Tab-separated table of C-alpha atoms and ligand atoms in Angstrom:
chain	number	residue	atom	x	y	z
A	1	MET	CA	-15.484	-21.326	-0.208
A	2	ASN	CA	-14.659	-24.571	1.248
A	3	ASP	CA	-11.442	-26.107	3.433
A	4	SER	CA	-10.770	-27.863	-0.167
A	5	THR	CA	-10.150	-24.573	-1.835
A	6	LEU	CA	-7.118	-24.404	0.864
A	7	SER	CA	-6.576	-28.329	0.668
A	8	ASP	CA	-3.602	-27.246	-2.013
A	9	LEU	CA	-1.312	-24.641	-0.857
A	10	PRO	CA	1.659	-24.570	1.569
A	11	SER	CA	1.322	-26.101	5.295
A	12	MET	CA	3.543	-24.001	8.411
A	13	ASP	CA	6.292	-26.098	9.557
A	14	PRO	CA	6.455	-24.933	12.814
A	15	GLY	CA	10.190	-23.177	12.836
A	16	TRP	CA	8.946	-20.760	10.107
A	17	VAL	CA	8.103	-17.362	9.647
A	18	TRP	CA	5.949	-16.473	7.063
A	19	LEU	CA	6.557	-12.793	5.526
A	20	CYS	CA	2.952	-12.097	4.565
A	21	GLY	CA	1.241	-8.627	3.371
A	22	ALA	CA	-1.688	-8.138	3.868
A	23	GLY	CA	-3.371	-5.456	0.872
A	24	PRO	CA	-3.859	-2.473	1.328
A	25	GLY	CA	-7.088	-2.587	3.986
A	26	ASP	CA	-10.580	-4.413	2.484
A	27	PRO	CA	-10.480	-7.835	3.527
A	28	GLY	CA	-11.551	-9.221	0.516
A	29	LEU	CA	-7.912	-8.135	-1.516
A	30	LEU	CA	-6.759	-10.671	0.927
A	31	THR	CA	-4.260	-13.425	-1.519
A	32	LEU	CA	-5.254	-16.604	-0.762
A	33	HIS	CA	-1.696	-17.529	0.253
A	34	ALA	CA	-1.961	-15.251	3.654
A	35	LEU	CA	-5.425	-17.321	4.503
A	36	ASN	CA	-4.346	-19.890	4.401
A	37	ALA	CA	-0.888	-18.380	7.092
A	38	LEU	CA	-3.585	-17.341	8.585
A	39	ARG	CA	-5.697	-20.467	9.046
A	40	GLN	CA	-2.195	-21.369	10.456
A	41	ALA	CA	-0.567	-19.400	11.938
A	42	ASP	CA	0.714	-19.855	15.905
A	43	VAL	CA	1.466	-16.428	15.937
A	44	ILE	CA	0.775	-13.012	13.826
A	45	ILE	CA	2.954	-9.664	14.439
A	46	TYR	CA	0.937	-7.247	12.119
A	47	ASP	CA	1.745	-3.904	11.619
A	48	ALA	CA	-1.180	-0.647	12.431
A	49	LEU	CA	-3.220	-1.101	8.953
A	50	VAL	CA	-3.881	-4.677	8.943
A	51	ASP	CA	-7.974	-4.572	9.382
A	52	GLU	CA	-8.936	-6.114	12.148
A	53	ARG	CA	-12.072	-8.639	10.706
A	54	ILE	CA	-8.280	-9.498	8.375
A	55	LEU	CA	-7.528	-11.106	12.355
A	56	ASP	CA	-10.284	-12.756	12.828
A	57	TRP	CA	-9.565	-15.167	10.779
A	58	ALA	CA	-7.230	-16.917	12.355
A	59	ARG	CA	-7.574	-19.686	14.363
A	60	PRO	CA	-9.159	-18.341	17.888
A	61	GLU	CA	-5.751	-19.473	19.702
A	62	ALA	CA	-3.191	-17.797	17.979
A	63	GLU	CA	-1.758	-14.795	19.650
A	64	ARG	CA	-1.339	-12.027	17.862
A	65	ILE	CA	1.311	-9.651	18.752
A	66	TYR	CA	0.805	-5.691	17.839
A	67	ALA	CA	4.264	-4.251	16.236
A	68	GLY	CA	2.411	-0.945	14.557
A	69	LYS	CA	4.767	1.983	14.051
A	70	ARG	CA	3.881	4.747	11.883
A	71	GLY	CA	5.473	8.285	10.762
A	72	GLY	CA	9.449	6.939	10.360
A	73	LYS	CA	9.940	5.772	14.469
A	74	PRO	CA	13.535	4.688	15.283
A	75	SER	CA	14.636	1.760	13.939
A	76	ALA	CA	15.695	0.184	16.626
A	77	VAL	CA	11.833	-0.200	16.941
A	78	GLN	CA	12.120	-2.176	13.800
A	79	ARG	CA	15.468	-4.520	15.230
A	80	ASP	CA	12.890	-5.222	17.963
A	81	ILE	CA	10.018	-6.879	16.110
A	82	SER	CA	12.928	-8.458	13.757
A	83	LEU	CA	14.946	-9.370	16.198
A	84	ARG	CA	11.129	-11.210	17.574
A	85	LEU	CA	10.456	-12.783	15.097
A	86	VAL	CA	13.585	-14.676	15.463
A	87	GLU	CA	12.793	-15.191	19.108
A	88	LEU	CA	9.298	-16.938	18.358
A	89	ALA	CA	10.454	-18.993	15.115
A	90	ARG	CA	13.527	-20.608	17.551
A	91	ALA	CA	10.947	-21.455	20.318
A	92	GLY	CA	9.138	-23.795	17.260
A	93	LYS	CA	5.965	-21.701	17.256
A	94	ARG	CA	4.685	-21.027	13.047
A	95	VAL	CA	5.190	-17.324	12.695
A	96	LEU	CA	3.221	-15.200	10.240
A	97	ARG	CA	4.483	-11.747	9.735
A	98	LEU	CA	1.929	-9.991	8.659
A	99	LYS	CA	2.254	-5.962	6.926
A	100	GLY	CA	0.090	-3.492	5.218
A	101	GLY	CA	0.413	-3.562	1.502
A	102	ASP	CA	2.449	-5.781	0.170
A	103	PRO	CA	6.156	-6.165	2.031
A	104	PHE	CA	8.527	-5.499	-0.363
A	105	VAL	CA	7.355	-2.617	-1.496
A	106	PHE	CA	8.652	0.382	1.715
A	107	GLY	CA	7.085	-1.721	4.446
A	108	ARG	CA	10.518	-3.002	5.380
A	109	GLY	CA	10.594	-6.248	4.798
A	110	GLY	CA	13.239	-6.770	2.920
A	111	GLU	CA	15.299	-5.789	6.559
A	112	GLU	CA	13.268	-8.398	8.563
A	113	ALA	CA	13.036	-11.155	5.800
A	114	GLN	CA	17.735	-10.233	5.589
A	115	THR	CA	17.939	-10.497	9.420
A	116	LEU	CA	15.647	-14.316	10.300
A	117	VAL	CA	18.066	-15.281	6.991
A	118	GLN	CA	21.379	-14.226	8.540
A	119	HIS	CA	19.482	-15.826	11.808
A	120	ASP	CA	19.112	-18.959	9.500
A	121	VAL	CA	15.517	-18.860	10.540
A	122	PRO	CA	14.122	-19.946	6.667
A	123	ILE	CA	11.177	-17.995	5.381
A	124	ARG	CA	8.130	-18.182	2.649
A	125	ILE	CA	7.653	-14.899	1.320
A	126	ILE	CA	3.661	-13.698	0.318
A	127	PRO	CA	3.448	-11.030	-1.692
A	128	GLY	CA	0.226	-8.449	-1.353
A	129	ILE	CA	-1.455	-5.734	-3.378
A	130	THR	CA	0.205	-2.479	-2.670
A	131	ALA	CA	-1.792	0.184	-2.208
A	132	GLY	CA	-0.576	2.317	-4.886
A	133	ILE	CA	-2.021	-0.039	-7.340
A	134	GLY	CA	-4.624	-1.544	-5.054
A	135	GLY	CA	-5.515	1.933	-3.369
A	136	LEU	CA	-5.825	3.715	-6.797
A	137	ALA	CA	-7.994	1.377	-8.363
A	138	TYR	CA	-10.309	1.518	-5.838
A	139	ALA	CA	-10.385	5.283	-6.713
A	140	GLY	CA	-10.566	4.906	-10.272
A	141	VAL	CA	-7.356	5.903	-11.068
A	142	PRO	CA	-5.493	2.934	-13.503
A	143	VAL	CA	-1.603	3.749	-12.602
A	144	THR	CA	-0.765	2.506	-16.169
A	145	HIS	CA	-2.972	3.560	-19.176
A	146	ARG	CA	-1.409	3.390	-22.523
A	147	ASP	CA	-2.492	7.157	-23.420
A	148	VAL	CA	-0.914	7.900	-20.115
A	149	ASN	CA	1.876	6.380	-19.540
A	150	GLN	CA	4.014	4.354	-20.515
A	151	SER	CA	6.191	3.829	-17.021
A	152	VAL	CA	5.235	4.969	-13.230
A	153	THR	CA	7.792	6.095	-10.135
A	154	PHE	CA	6.880	4.483	-6.708
A	155	VAL	CA	8.511	7.542	-4.371
A	156	THR	CA	8.709	7.068	-1.019
A	157	GLY	CA	7.856	11.408	0.694
A	158	HIS	CA	10.342	10.707	3.869
A	159	ASP	CA	13.233	8.781	4.494
A	160	GLN	CA	14.674	7.439	7.794
A	161	SER	CA	14.988	11.195	9.220
A	162	GLY	CA	11.469	12.070	8.753
A	163	GLN	CA	12.691	14.537	5.606
A	164	THR	CA	12.071	14.300	1.636
A	165	PRO	CA	14.302	11.306	0.621
A	166	SER	CA	17.726	13.404	0.104
A	167	ALA	CA	18.731	11.043	-2.094
A	168	LEU	CA	15.657	11.134	-5.156
A	169	ASP	CA	16.534	13.972	-7.864
A	170	TRP	CA	13.396	15.799	-8.145
A	171	ALA	CA	13.750	16.971	-11.040
A	172	ALA	CA	14.113	14.077	-12.853
A	173	ILE	CA	11.239	12.418	-11.220
A	174	ALA	CA	9.980	15.760	-12.849
A	175	LYS	CA	11.713	15.631	-16.309
A	176	GLY	CA	11.443	11.622	-16.528
A	177	SER	CA	8.626	10.381	-15.247
A	178	GLN	CA	4.987	9.738	-16.582
A	179	VAL	CA	3.064	9.618	-13.962
A	180	ILE	CA	4.460	9.090	-10.191
A	181	VAL	CA	3.336	7.498	-6.995
A	182	VAL	CA	4.112	8.655	-3.613
A	183	TYR	CA	3.714	6.931	-0.717
A	184	MET	CA	3.611	8.668	2.933
A	185	GLY	CA	4.082	11.725	1.264
A	186	MET	CA	1.535	13.891	3.429
A	187	LYS	CA	3.719	14.914	5.828
A	188	HIS	CA	6.398	16.989	3.110
A	189	ILE	CA	3.693	17.495	-0.068
A	190	ALA	CA	4.104	21.593	-0.136
A	191	ARG	CA	8.044	20.752	-0.269
A	192	ILE	CA	7.087	17.757	-2.628
A	193	ALA	CA	5.586	19.930	-4.673
A	194	ALA	CA	7.528	22.944	-5.359
A	195	GLN	CA	9.874	20.905	-6.421
A	196	LEU	CA	8.502	18.841	-8.900
A	197	ILE	CA	7.529	22.489	-10.520
A	198	ALA	CA	10.658	23.664	-10.201
A	199	GLY	CA	12.149	20.402	-11.772
A	200	GLY	CA	9.462	21.163	-14.597
A	201	ARG	CA	6.715	19.713	-13.891
A	202	THR	CA	3.470	22.162	-15.234
A	203	PRO	CA	1.831	23.321	-12.490
A	204	ASP	CA	-1.531	22.174	-13.481
A	205	ASP	CA	-0.183	18.560	-13.464
A	206	PRO	CA	-3.760	15.956	-12.170
A	207	VAL	CA	-3.212	15.890	-8.311
A	208	ALA	CA	-5.594	12.366	-6.536
A	209	VAL	CA	-4.514	11.797	-2.607
A	210	VAL	CA	-6.158	9.022	-1.810
A	211	THR	CA	-6.748	8.414	2.081
A	212	THR	CA	-7.388	4.798	4.066
A	213	ALA	CA	-7.784	3.489	-0.687
A	214	THR	CA	-10.033	0.134	0.096
A	215	MET	CA	-11.810	1.103	3.117
A	216	GLN	CA	-14.934	2.637	3.675
A	217	THR	CA	-13.857	4.744	5.072
A	218	GLN	CA	-12.041	6.432	1.841
A	219	SER	CA	-12.038	9.157	0.472
A	220	VAL	CA	-10.598	10.378	-2.805
A	221	LEU	CA	-9.218	14.632	-2.983
A	222	GLU	CA	-8.674	15.555	-6.758
A	223	THR	CA	-7.315	18.148	-6.832
A	224	THR	CA	-3.884	19.886	-9.220
A	225	LEU	CA	0.279	19.923	-7.783
A	226	ALA	CA	0.108	24.009	-7.343
A	227	ARG	CA	-3.041	22.701	-4.912
A	228	ALA	CA	-2.445	20.072	-3.476
A	229	ALA	CA	-0.994	21.890	0.529
A	230	ASP	CA	-4.088	24.078	0.616
A	231	ASP	CA	-5.982	21.155	-0.531
A	232	ILE	CA	-5.082	18.357	1.917
A	233	ALA	CA	-4.963	20.534	4.395
A	234	ALA	CA	-8.635	22.295	3.580
A	235	ALA	CA	-10.084	19.297	3.552
A	236	HIS	CA	-8.494	18.363	6.627
A	237	LEU	CA	-6.967	15.114	5.312
A	238	SER	CA	-4.294	12.585	7.269
A	239	PRO	CA	-2.385	10.364	6.231
A	240	PRO	CA	-2.639	6.906	5.423
A	241	ALA	CA	-2.746	7.766	1.679
A	242	VAL	CA	-2.146	7.602	-1.717
A	243	ILE	CA	-1.149	10.244	-3.497
A	244	CYS	CA	-1.077	9.846	-7.539
A	245	ILE	CA	0.581	13.070	-9.574
A	246	GLY	CA	0.146	12.851	-13.164
A	247	ARG	CA	-2.669	12.324	-16.099
A	248	ALA	CA	-3.693	8.417	-15.538
A	249	VAL	CA	-6.437	11.096	-12.527
A	250	LEU	CA	-8.737	12.062	-15.080
A	251	MET	CA	-9.372	8.916	-15.788
A	252	ARG	CA	-11.355	8.527	-12.551
A	253	GLN	CA	-14.200	10.617	-14.126
A	254	ALA	CA	-14.719	8.584	-15.864
A	255	LEU	CA	-13.618	4.836	-13.997
A	256	ASP	CA	-14.882	5.557	-10.358
A	257	TRP	CA	-16.750	2.779	-9.492
A	258	GLN	CA	-17.293	2.926	-6.407
A	259	SER	CA	-19.552	6.532	-6.238
A	260	MET	CA	-21.725	3.441	-9.364
A	261	LEU	CA	-21.547	0.899	-6.350
A	262	HIS	CA	-23.504	4.398	-4.293
A	263	GLY	CA	-25.406	5.046	-7.434
A	264	ALA	CA	-24.479	7.149	-9.362
A	265	PRO	CA	-24.820	6.395	-13.186
A	266	PRO	CA	-21.525	5.889	-15.752
A	267	ARG	CA	-20.472	8.230	-16.748
A	268	ASN	CA	-19.435	8.222	-21.049
A	269	THR	CA	-16.539	10.800	-20.827
A	270	ASP	CA	-13.328	10.885	-22.564
A	271	PRO	CA	-11.164	12.111	-19.938
A	272	LEU	CA	-7.720	12.702	-21.413
A	273	ASP	CA	-10.065	14.623	-24.361
A	274	ARG	CA	-11.183	16.634	-20.874
A	275	GLY	CA	-14.650	15.074	-20.672
A	276	ARG	CA	-16.187	15.895	-24.446
A	277	PRO	CA	-18.776	12.411	-24.889
A	278	ALA	CA	-16.367	9.643	-25.139
A	279	GLU	CA	-17.082	8.751	-29.436
A	280	SER	CA	-19.482	6.042	-29.497
A	281	ALA	CA	-17.450	2.909	-31.649
B	301	SAH	N1	3.512	-2.382	2.408
B	301	SAH	C1	2.891	-1.310	2.110
B	301	SAH	C2	3.284	-0.349	2.383
B	301	SAH	C3	3.668	0.204	3.535
B	301	SAH	S1	3.883	2.059	3.689
B	301	SAH	C4	1.876	-1.151	1.158
B	301	SAH	O1	2.776	-1.713	-0.254
B	301	SAH	O2	0.965	-0.231	0.487
B	301	SAH	C5	2.667	3.410	4.246
B	301	SAH	C6	2.252	3.810	3.358
B	301	SAH	O3	1.620	3.221	2.126
B	301	SAH	C7	1.582	5.174	3.471
B	301	SAH	O4	2.049	6.552	4.713
B	301	SAH	C8	0.200	5.669	2.605
B	301	SAH	O5	0.998	6.147	2.255
B	301	SAH	C9	0.411	3.979	1.744
B	301	SAH	N2	-1.146	3.170	2.228
B	301	SAH	C10	-0.722	1.722	2.970
B	301	SAH	N3	-1.606	1.939	3.003
B	301	SAH	C11	-2.621	2.688	2.622
B	301	SAH	C12	-3.794	3.248	2.685
B	301	SAH	N4	-4.434	2.335	2.805
B	301	SAH	N5	-4.841	4.018	2.198
B	301	SAH	C13	-4.238	4.652	1.552
B	301	SAH	N6	-2.433	4.804	1.447
B	301	SAH	C14	-2.453	3.654	1.965
């Protein structure tokens, strides 16, 4: 890529904050707008899940501020981050707020943007690839597949208090959501699975647990709703992970393209037909 690739993209003015998604991990999943922002920013405030290699695309003289918070720390921390952004913008910096995945998907991007606007700081929003879609794609799981689902439900596994979200009607989700993608679900997976089963979901429903999706360390555990919690514990998996529940997970049997990168031959099976060879066209 030469510089002209970026030259038509917007320039970042002093005093602005660009709130930007960095994607789920693999630097190649960054958008051109994000790269363009990295090339201009004076200050970059980034989260725990943003890969070092992405930060290396920043200007060498740019200040980098780590604002990592993992696993439901007090919201005062969030308030501090937002006010820090206001301060930097008022000091005339070009501020890049870089967040994992997409800033508006379980990323508190809306809160930060709102604080900035309330303080008269102008903003630009740059969406990113969210872990619940891009991360599953790297596991060979299409988040929608015509023969499986016409809807997807994204849920968070814990609320602000750190508990399973009590505002969610798990029985309704169990019945009405063909495919469920859980963010931040590792801690409460046993409860979530139990509530879904109690709500009428089949215990055999296929589940994929994708940890550090799109990164070198990505791992994929295939299990079922009833076994998920035990299998996660037995495999000693830890966050970050996206958990996909539903028959879309079966597609991985045919679409696990990462294994092909490591030399596995393509598998001509029809996963929705429980692994029988597909009829040739
Ligand atoms: N805004 C982010 C989500 C932030 S919430 C996005 O759009 O992706 C943090 C949760 O996102 C993690 O607990 C995990 O569930 C998920 N997540 C983010 N990056 C991930 C990754 N590389 N692999 C697996 N899960 C990830």
